[in-house]
Amino acid sequence: MRWAFIVGARPQFIKLAPLAHELQRCRIPFQIIHTGQHYDDNMSRLFFEELNIPRADINLNIGSMSHGAQTGEMLARIEDSLKEKRPAIVCVFGDTNSTLAGALAASKLKIPVAHVEAGLRSYNFEMPEEQNRIVTDHLSTLLFCPTQKAMAQLSDEGIEDGKKYSGSYLRERTVVLSGDVMADALFSFSLKAAEKRSALALGLEEDGYALVTLHRAENTDPPGRLRKIIHELGELQLPLVFSLHPRTEKVLRKEQIELPENIRIIEPQGYLEMISLERTARCIITDSGGVQKEAYLLKVPCITVRAETEWPETLTHGWNRLAERDGTLHVTEKVEEAMALDRDKAQWPACYGDGHAAEKIRESIVSWEERFL
Ligand code: UD1
Ligand code: UDP
C-alpha cells in the first residue's frame, strides 16, 4: 500500500474527497484510516456517500473524550494500523486531534508525513487547533499550503522548501503552494449542490435568510458566551437557519439557552445541502474555518464570530468581518455592515487556487517518492 490517509472529523472527509478521486484517476493505491473522532451518520457516513469517497479501510471508532485521552488513544491505535500496513507516506489534513495523532504516529515510525492545509496560524495558542497545526507542520516532510500567507508563515518558523535533514524520514522538505483542496471540492460539487435548492425545501426565501454555524470551543465553552452570541443573533431582523453541531447542541441543552423566534435549528447538513444553503444565503455567520472560505468562494458576505482568523485574505475587501474586538462581541453591528456590502462592486481576488490543488499534491508526492524511496 503506497499512501495512507488519516481522517476523523467532518471537514477532513471533504478535504480527502478531491485527493481520493485524483489517486483513483491515476490508479495509485491508498488506504483510509478513520479515527472515529466524528461518528454520527450526519457527521461522517453521509460525507463518504455524497462525496463518493471509498469506505474507510479501518475505522478505529475512538469517539469523544478529553483532548489528551482522545489524542493518546488515537496515537496508539493509529500506530498499530500503520505497523500492519506500512504505507510509504502518511497524509493528514487540517488541524484536529486526528491530524496531530496521525502525524505523531507516523513520524515515530519514521514514515514521512504529508500535511494538507499546512502553514495556517491564528497565533492564538489557547486554541487546540493551533497546537495541533504547529506540531504537525514541524513533523511533516511534505507541506501543502493553501495560500501564499501560509507559505510565508512556515518560512518564518524555518520550514522551507529544499531544506535537508539527516535521518531516514524527514530527508528533504517539500513545501508547495498547492491551493486549497476545499476549493477543489467546492468547484467540482457546486453544480450538484445548486440543484438541491435546500433553502426552498426548508421553506426559506433565497437571499432572504442568514445561515449560522458555531462550534468552536472558544464560543461554546466559556460560561455565558454562547448565550450572549444567541442573544445578539436574536436582535437581527432576519430569519436565521442554524446548522447545529453536536458540541453546540450539548451546550444549548446544558445551559438551557432559549432560542429567539428568528432562529430555526436544523441538524448538521450533508455537504451538498450545506453548499446549497450557503450559496443562497443573504449572509453567513460562522466560526468555522471551512465555511468562511466557502462563503468567500461563493461571494456571500460572512461574519466570523472570533477575534482572529486563519483566512485573513477573506477580510481584505469586506467579504468577511470579525465580530469580536478587544474582547467584546459586535455580532449585530457586523451583520448589518456585511449586508451593506455591494457584492457586484467589491474586489474579489482568487486566493485559494484554481481548483487543481489535489493534482499538484499528487504530483509533488509522487516526485518526492521517486527521489527518496
Ligand atoms: C473538531 C475539531 C475542530 C473542527 C471540528 C469540525 C479538534 C480539537 N477539534 O471539533 O478543529 O473544527 O471538529 O467539526 O480536533 N459529537 C457528537 N457526535 C459526533 C462528533 C462529536 O455528538 O459525531 C459531540 C461529542 O459530545 C463531543 C463533541 O461533539 O464531545 C465535540 O467533538 P470533538 O470531535 O471532540 O470536537 P469538535 O468540536 O467536533
Ligand atoms: N458543513 C456541512 N454541514 C454542516 C456544517 C458544515 O457539510 O452542517 C461543511 C462545510 O460546508 C465545510 C465543512 O463542513 O465544508 C466545515 O467543517 P466544520 O465547520 O465542521 O469545521 P472547520 O472547517 O471549522 O474545521
Coordinates of C-alpha atoms and ligand atoms in Angstrom, one line a residue:
M1 CA 0.0 0.0 0.0
R2 CA 1.6 3.3 -1.0
W3 CA -0.2 6.0 0.8
A4 CA -2.4 6.1 3.9
F5 CA -4.9 9.0 4.6
I6 CA -5.8 9.7 8.2
V7 CA -9.1 11.4 8.7
G8 CA -11.6 11.6 11.6
A9 CA -13.6 14.9 11.6
R10 CA -16.2 16.3 9.2
P11 CA -14.0 18.8 7.3
Q12 CA -11.4 16.1 6.8
F13 CA -13.7 14.0 4.8
I14 CA -14.4 16.9 2.5
K15 CA -10.6 17.6 2.1
L16 CA -10.0 14.0 1.4
A17 CA -12.5 13.7 -1.4
P18 CA -10.6 15.5 -4.2
L19 CA -7.3 13.7 -3.3
A20 CA -9.0 10.3 -3.2
H21 CA -10.6 11.0 -6.6
E22 CA -7.2 12.1 -8.0
L23 CA -5.5 9.0 -6.8
Q24 CA -8.2 6.8 -8.2
R25 CA -7.8 8.6 -11.6
C26 CA -4.1 7.9 -11.5
R27 CA -4.5 4.3 -10.2
I28 CA -2.3 5.0 -7.1
P29 CA -3.3 2.6 -4.3
F30 CA -4.2 4.1 -1.0
Q31 CA -6.0 3.3 2.2
I32 CA -8.1 5.4 4.5
I33 CA -7.8 5.2 8.3
H34 CA -10.8 6.8 10.0
T35 CA -10.1 7.6 13.7
G36 CA -13.8 7.8 14.5
Q37 CA -13.5 11.3 16.1
H38 CA -16.8 12.1 14.4
Y39 CA -19.2 9.2 14.3
D40 CA -22.8 10.4 13.9
D41 CA -24.2 9.4 10.5
N42 CA -24.6 13.1 9.6
M43 CA -21.1 14.0 10.7
S44 CA -19.4 11.1 8.9
R45 CA -21.1 8.4 6.8
L46 CA -23.2 11.0 4.9
F47 CA -20.0 12.7 3.6
F48 CA -18.5 9.4 2.3
E49 CA -21.7 8.8 0.4
E50 CA -22.4 12.3 -1.0
L51 CA -18.7 12.9 -2.0
N52 CA -18.2 9.4 -3.3
I53 CA -15.3 8.6 -1.1
P54 CA -14.3 4.9 -0.8
R55 CA -15.3 3.4 2.5
A56 CA -12.6 3.6 5.2
D57 CA -10.3 0.5 5.3
I58 CA -10.0 0.8 9.0
N59 CA -12.3 2.6 11.5
L60 CA -10.8 2.9 14.9
N61 CA -14.0 4.1 16.5
I62 CA -12.2 6.2 19.1
G63 CA -15.2 8.5 19.7
S64 CA -15.4 11.5 22.1
M65 CA -13.3 12.1 25.2
S66 CA -11.0 14.8 26.6
H67 CA -8.3 16.1 24.3
G68 CA -5.4 14.2 25.9
A69 CA -7.3 10.9 26.2
Q70 CA -8.6 11.2 22.6
T71 CA -5.3 12.1 21.1
G72 CA -3.4 9.4 23.1
E73 CA -5.9 6.7 22.2
M74 CA -5.6 7.6 18.6
L75 CA -1.8 7.7 18.7
A76 CA -1.6 4.1 20.0
R77 CA -4.3 2.7 17.6
I78 CA -3.0 4.5 14.5
E79 CA 0.5 3.2 15.3
D80 CA -0.9 -0.4 15.3
S81 CA -2.6 0.2 12.0
L82 CA 0.5 1.7 10.4
K83 CA 2.8 -1.1 11.6
E84 CA 0.5 -3.6 10.0
K85 CA 0.0 -1.8 6.6
R86 CA 3.4 0.0 6.5
P87 CA 2.4 2.7 4.0
A88 CA 5.2 4.7 2.2
I89 CA 3.6 8.1 3.1
V90 CA 1.0 9.2 5.6
C91 CA -1.2 12.1 4.6
V92 CA -3.0 14.2 7.2
F93 CA -5.4 17.1 6.9
G94 CA -6.0 20.4 8.7
D95 CA -5.7 20.8 12.5
T96 CA -7.8 18.4 14.5
N97 CA -6.7 15.9 17.1
S98 CA -6.9 13.2 14.4
T99 CA -4.3 15.3 12.4
L100 CA -1.9 15.5 15.3
A101 CA -2.2 11.9 16.3
G102 CA -1.7 10.8 12.7
A103 CA 1.4 12.9 12.2
L104 CA 2.9 11.8 15.6
A105 CA 2.2 8.1 15.0
A106 CA 3.7 8.2 11.5
S107 CA 6.8 10.2 12.4
K108 CA 7.6 7.9 15.4
L109 CA 7.6 5.0 12.9
K110 CA 9.8 7.1 10.6
I111 CA 7.1 7.2 7.9
P112 CA 7.2 10.6 6.0
V113 CA 4.2 12.8 6.7
A114 CA 2.4 14.9 4.1
H115 CA 0.3 17.7 5.7
V116 CA -2.5 19.1 3.6
E117 CA -3.5 22.6 4.7
A118 CA -0.1 23.4 6.2
G119 CA 1.1 26.8 7.4
L120 CA -2.1 28.2 8.8
R121 CA -1.7 30.2 12.0
S122 CA -4.1 32.1 14.3
Y123 CA -1.3 32.9 16.8
N124 CA -3.9 32.2 19.4
F125 CA -2.1 29.4 21.4
E126 CA -5.2 28.7 23.5
M127 CA -6.8 27.0 20.5
P128 CA -6.4 23.3 20.4
E129 CA -6.2 23.6 16.6
E130 CA -3.2 26.0 16.8
Q131 CA -1.3 23.5 18.9
N132 CA -2.2 20.7 16.5
R133 CA -1.2 22.5 13.4
I134 CA 2.2 23.8 14.7
V135 CA 3.3 20.3 15.8
T136 CA 2.0 18.7 12.7
D137 CA 3.8 21.2 10.4
H138 CA 7.1 20.7 12.2
L139 CA 6.9 16.9 11.9
S140 CA 5.9 16.9 8.2
T141 CA 8.2 16.3 5.3
L142 CA 5.8 17.4 2.6
L143 CA 3.7 20.6 3.4
F144 CA 0.9 21.7 1.1
C145 CA -0.1 25.3 1.7
P146 CA -3.4 26.7 0.6
T147 CA -2.2 30.3 0.5
Q148 CA 0.8 32.5 0.0
K149 CA 0.5 33.7 3.5
A150 CA 0.7 30.1 4.8
M151 CA 4.0 29.7 2.9
A152 CA 5.4 32.8 4.5
Q153 CA 4.3 31.7 8.0
L154 CA 6.1 28.4 7.6
S155 CA 9.2 30.2 6.4
D156 CA 9.1 32.4 9.5
E157 CA 9.3 29.2 11.5
G158 CA 12.3 27.9 9.5
I159 CA 10.2 25.4 7.4
E160 CA 11.4 25.9 3.8
D161 CA 11.3 24.0 0.6
G162 CA 14.5 22.1 -0.2
K163 CA 15.9 22.2 3.4
K164 CA 17.9 19.0 4.0
Y165 CA 17.8 16.9 7.2
S166 CA 19.8 13.9 8.3
G167 CA 18.0 10.7 9.3
S168 CA 15.7 8.4 7.4
Y169 CA 12.3 10.2 7.2
L170 CA 12.4 14.0 7.0
R171 CA 15.2 13.9 4.3
E172 CA 14.4 17.0 2.3
R173 CA 11.4 19.2 2.9
T174 CA 9.0 19.9 0.1
V175 CA 6.9 23.0 0.7
V176 CA 4.4 23.7 -2.1
L177 CA 1.8 26.4 -2.7
S178 CA -0.8 23.9 -3.8
G179 CA -4.0 25.9 -3.4
D180 CA -6.9 24.7 -1.3
V181 CA -8.4 21.2 -1.6
M182 CA -11.7 22.6 -0.2
A183 CA -11.8 24.9 -3.3
D184 CA -11.4 21.8 -5.5
A185 CA -14.3 20.1 -3.7
L186 CA -16.5 23.2 -3.9
F187 CA -15.8 23.7 -7.7
S188 CA -16.4 20.0 -8.5
F189 CA -19.6 19.6 -6.5
S190 CA -21.2 23.1 -6.9
L191 CA -23.5 22.2 -9.7
K192 CA -24.8 19.1 -7.9
A193 CA -25.2 21.3 -4.8
A194 CA -27.0 24.0 -6.6
E195 CA -29.6 21.5 -7.8
K196 CA -30.6 20.8 -4.2
R197 CA -32.3 24.2 -3.7
S198 CA -32.1 23.4 0.1
A199 CA -33.4 26.8 1.2
L200 CA -36.7 26.3 -0.7
A201 CA -37.0 22.8 0.7
L202 CA -36.8 24.4 4.2
G203 CA -39.5 27.0 3.3
L204 CA -36.9 29.8 3.2
E205 CA -36.7 32.6 0.6
E206 CA -33.5 32.5 -1.3
D207 CA -31.3 35.5 -0.4
G208 CA -33.8 36.2 2.5
Y209 CA -32.1 34.5 5.4
A210 CA -28.7 34.2 7.2
L211 CA -27.0 30.8 7.6
V212 CA -25.4 30.2 11.0
T213 CA -22.8 27.6 12.2
L214 CA -21.0 27.8 15.5
H215 CA -18.9 25.0 17.1
R216 CA -15.5 26.4 18.2
A217 CA -14.7 25.6 21.8
E218 CA -13.9 29.3 22.4
N219 CA -17.5 30.1 21.6
T220 CA -19.2 27.1 23.3
D221 CA -17.1 26.6 26.4
P222 CA -16.6 29.9 28.3
P223 CA -19.7 30.3 30.6
G224 CA -22.3 32.7 29.2
R225 CA -20.5 33.2 25.8
L226 CA -22.9 31.1 23.7
R227 CA -25.9 32.7 25.4
K228 CA -24.5 36.2 24.6
I229 CA -24.0 35.3 20.9
I230 CA -27.5 33.8 20.6
H231 CA -28.9 36.9 22.2
E232 CA -27.2 39.1 19.6
L233 CA -28.4 36.9 16.8
G234 CA -32.0 37.4 18.2
E235 CA -31.6 41.2 17.7
L236 CA -31.4 40.7 13.9
Q237 CA -34.4 41.5 11.7
L238 CA -33.7 38.4 9.6
P239 CA -34.7 34.7 9.6
L240 CA -31.7 32.6 10.7
V241 CA -31.1 29.0 9.9
F242 CA -28.7 27.4 12.3
S243 CA -27.0 24.1 11.4
L244 CA -26.3 22.8 14.9
H245 CA -23.0 21.0 15.6
P246 CA -23.4 18.3 18.3
R247 CA -20.9 20.2 20.6
T248 CA -23.1 23.3 20.4
E249 CA -26.3 21.3 20.9
K250 CA -24.9 19.9 24.1
V251 CA -24.2 23.3 25.5
L252 CA -27.5 24.8 24.4
R253 CA -29.2 22.0 26.3
K254 CA -27.0 22.0 29.4
E255 CA -27.2 25.8 29.8
Q256 CA -30.9 25.8 28.9
I257 CA -30.4 28.6 26.4
E258 CA -33.7 29.6 24.9
L259 CA -33.7 30.4 21.2
P260 CA -35.2 33.7 19.9
E261 CA -38.0 33.4 17.4
N262 CA -36.0 34.3 14.3
I263 CA -33.6 31.3 14.8
R264 CA -34.5 28.0 13.2
I265 CA -32.4 25.0 14.2
I266 CA -31.5 22.3 11.7
E267 CA -29.5 19.1 12.1
P268 CA -25.9 19.0 10.7
Q269 CA -26.3 19.1 7.0
G270 CA -24.8 16.9 4.2
Y271 CA -22.1 18.7 2.1
L272 CA -24.4 19.3 -0.9
E273 CA -27.2 20.6 1.2
M274 CA -24.8 22.9 3.1
I275 CA -23.2 24.4 0.0
S276 CA -26.7 24.9 -1.4
L277 CA -27.7 26.8 1.8
E278 CA -24.5 28.8 1.8
R279 CA -24.9 29.8 -1.9
T280 CA -28.4 31.3 -1.5
A281 CA -27.8 32.9 2.0
R282 CA -28.0 36.7 2.4
C283 CA -25.0 36.3 4.7
I284 CA -23.3 33.6 6.7
I285 CA -22.5 33.9 10.4
T286 CA -19.9 31.3 11.5
D287 CA -16.8 30.4 13.4
S288 CA -15.9 27.5 11.0
G289 CA -12.7 27.8 9.0
G290 CA -14.1 25.9 6.1
V291 CA -17.4 27.8 6.0
Q292 CA -15.5 31.2 6.0
K293 CA -13.6 30.1 2.9
E294 CA -16.7 28.7 1.2
A295 CA -18.5 32.0 1.8
Y296 CA -15.7 33.8 0.1
L297 CA -15.6 31.4 -2.8
L298 CA -19.3 31.7 -3.3
K299 CA -19.2 35.5 -2.9
V300 CA -21.5 35.6 0.1
P301 CA -20.8 38.1 2.9
C302 CA -19.5 36.5 6.0
I303 CA -19.3 37.4 9.7
T304 CA -16.8 35.4 11.7
V305 CA -17.6 35.1 15.4
R306 CA -14.0 35.2 16.5
A307 CA -11.3 37.7 17.2
E308 CA -8.9 36.4 14.5
T309 CA -9.0 34.1 11.5
E310 CA -6.5 31.8 9.8
W311 CA -8.0 33.0 6.5
P312 CA -7.2 36.7 6.5
E313 CA -7.5 37.0 2.7
T314 CA -11.3 36.9 3.2
L315 CA -11.2 40.1 5.3
T316 CA -9.4 42.4 2.9
H317 CA -12.2 43.5 0.7
G318 CA -15.0 43.3 3.2
W319 CA -16.3 39.8 2.3
N320 CA -15.6 38.6 5.8
R321 CA -15.7 40.6 9.1
L322 CA -14.5 39.6 12.6
A323 CA -17.3 40.0 15.2
E324 CA -15.0 40.3 18.2
R325 CA -12.8 43.3 19.0
D326 CA -10.9 44.0 22.3
G327 CA -12.8 41.1 24.0
T328 CA -16.2 42.5 23.0
L329 CA -18.7 40.9 20.7
H330 CA -20.3 43.0 17.9
V331 CA -22.3 40.4 16.0
T332 CA -25.4 42.5 15.2
E333 CA -23.3 45.5 14.1
K334 CA -21.1 43.4 11.9
V335 CA -24.0 41.6 10.3
E336 CA -25.6 44.9 9.3
E337 CA -22.3 46.1 7.8
A338 CA -21.9 42.8 5.9
M339 CA -25.3 43.1 4.4
A340 CA -24.5 46.5 3.1
L341 CA -21.6 45.1 1.0
D342 CA -22.0 45.8 -2.7
R343 CA -21.4 42.3 -4.0
D344 CA -21.1 43.4 -7.6
K345 CA -18.5 46.0 -6.9
A346 CA -16.4 44.5 -4.1
Q347 CA -13.0 43.3 -5.3
W348 CA -12.6 39.6 -5.1
P349 CA -9.0 38.2 -5.7
A350 CA -8.9 34.5 -6.3
C351 CA -6.8 33.4 -3.3
Y352 CA -7.5 29.8 -2.8
G353 CA -6.1 28.3 -6.0
D354 CA -7.6 27.2 -9.3
G355 CA -9.4 24.0 -8.2
H356 CA -6.5 21.8 -9.0
A357 CA -4.8 21.5 -5.6
A358 CA -5.2 17.7 -5.5
E359 CA -3.4 17.3 -8.8
K360 CA -0.5 19.4 -7.6
I361 CA -0.3 17.5 -4.3
R362 CA -0.3 14.1 -6.1
E363 CA 2.4 15.3 -8.5
S364 CA 4.6 16.6 -5.6
I365 CA 4.3 13.4 -3.5
V366 CA 5.0 11.2 -6.5
S367 CA 8.1 13.1 -7.4
W368 CA 9.3 13.1 -3.8
E369 CA 8.8 9.3 -3.7
E370 CA 10.8 8.9 -6.9
R371 CA 13.7 10.8 -5.4
F372 CA 13.8 9.3 -2.0
L373 CA 12.0 6.0 -1.7
Ligands
UD1_1 C1 -13.4 19.1 16.0 C2 -12.0 19.7 15.8 C3 -12.2 21.1 15.2 C4 -13.0 21.1 14.0 C5 -14.3 20.3 14.2 C6 -15.0 20.1 12.9 C7 -10.3 19.1 17.5 C8 -9.6 19.6 18.7 N1 -11.4 19.9 17.1 O1 -14.1 19.8 16.9 O2 -10.9 21.7 14.9 O3 -13.3 22.4 13.6 O4 -14.0 19.0 14.7 O5 -16.4 19.9 13.0 O6 -10.0 18.1 16.9 N2 -20.0 14.8 19.0 C9 -21.2 14.0 18.7 N3 -21.2 13.3 17.5 C10 -20.1 13.3 16.7 C11 -19.0 14.0 17.0 C12 -19.0 14.8 18.1 O7 -22.1 14.0 19.5 O8 -20.2 12.6 15.6 C13 -20.0 15.6 20.2 C14 -19.5 14.9 21.4 O9 -20.2 15.3 22.5 C15 -18.1 15.6 21.5 C16 -18.3 17.0 20.9 O10 -19.3 16.8 19.9 O11 -17.6 15.6 22.8 C17 -17.1 17.6 20.3 O12 -16.5 16.7 19.3 P1 -14.9 16.7 19.1 O13 -14.6 15.9 17.9 O14 -14.2 16.5 20.3 O15 -14.6 18.2 18.7 P2 -15.3 19.2 17.7 O16 -15.9 20.3 18.5 O17 -16.2 18.4 16.8
UDP2 N1 -20.5 21.5 6.7 C1 -21.5 20.6 6.3 N2 -22.7 20.6 7.0 C2 -22.9 21.4 8.1 C3 -21.9 22.3 8.5 C4 -20.7 22.3 7.8 O1 -21.4 19.9 5.3 O2 -24.0 21.3 8.7 C5 -19.3 21.6 5.9 C6 -19.0 23.0 5.4 O3 -19.6 23.2 4.2 C7 -17.5 22.9 5.3 C8 -17.0 22.0 6.4 O4 -18.2 21.3 6.8 O5 -17.1 22.3 4.0 C9 -16.5 22.8 7.6 O6 -16.4 21.9 8.7 P1 -16.6 22.4 10.2 O7 -17.3 23.7 10.2 O8 -17.2 21.3 10.9 O9 -15.1 22.5 10.6 P2 -13.9 23.6 10.4 O10 -13.8 23.9 9.0 O11 -14.2 24.8 11.3 O12 -12.7 22.9 10.9

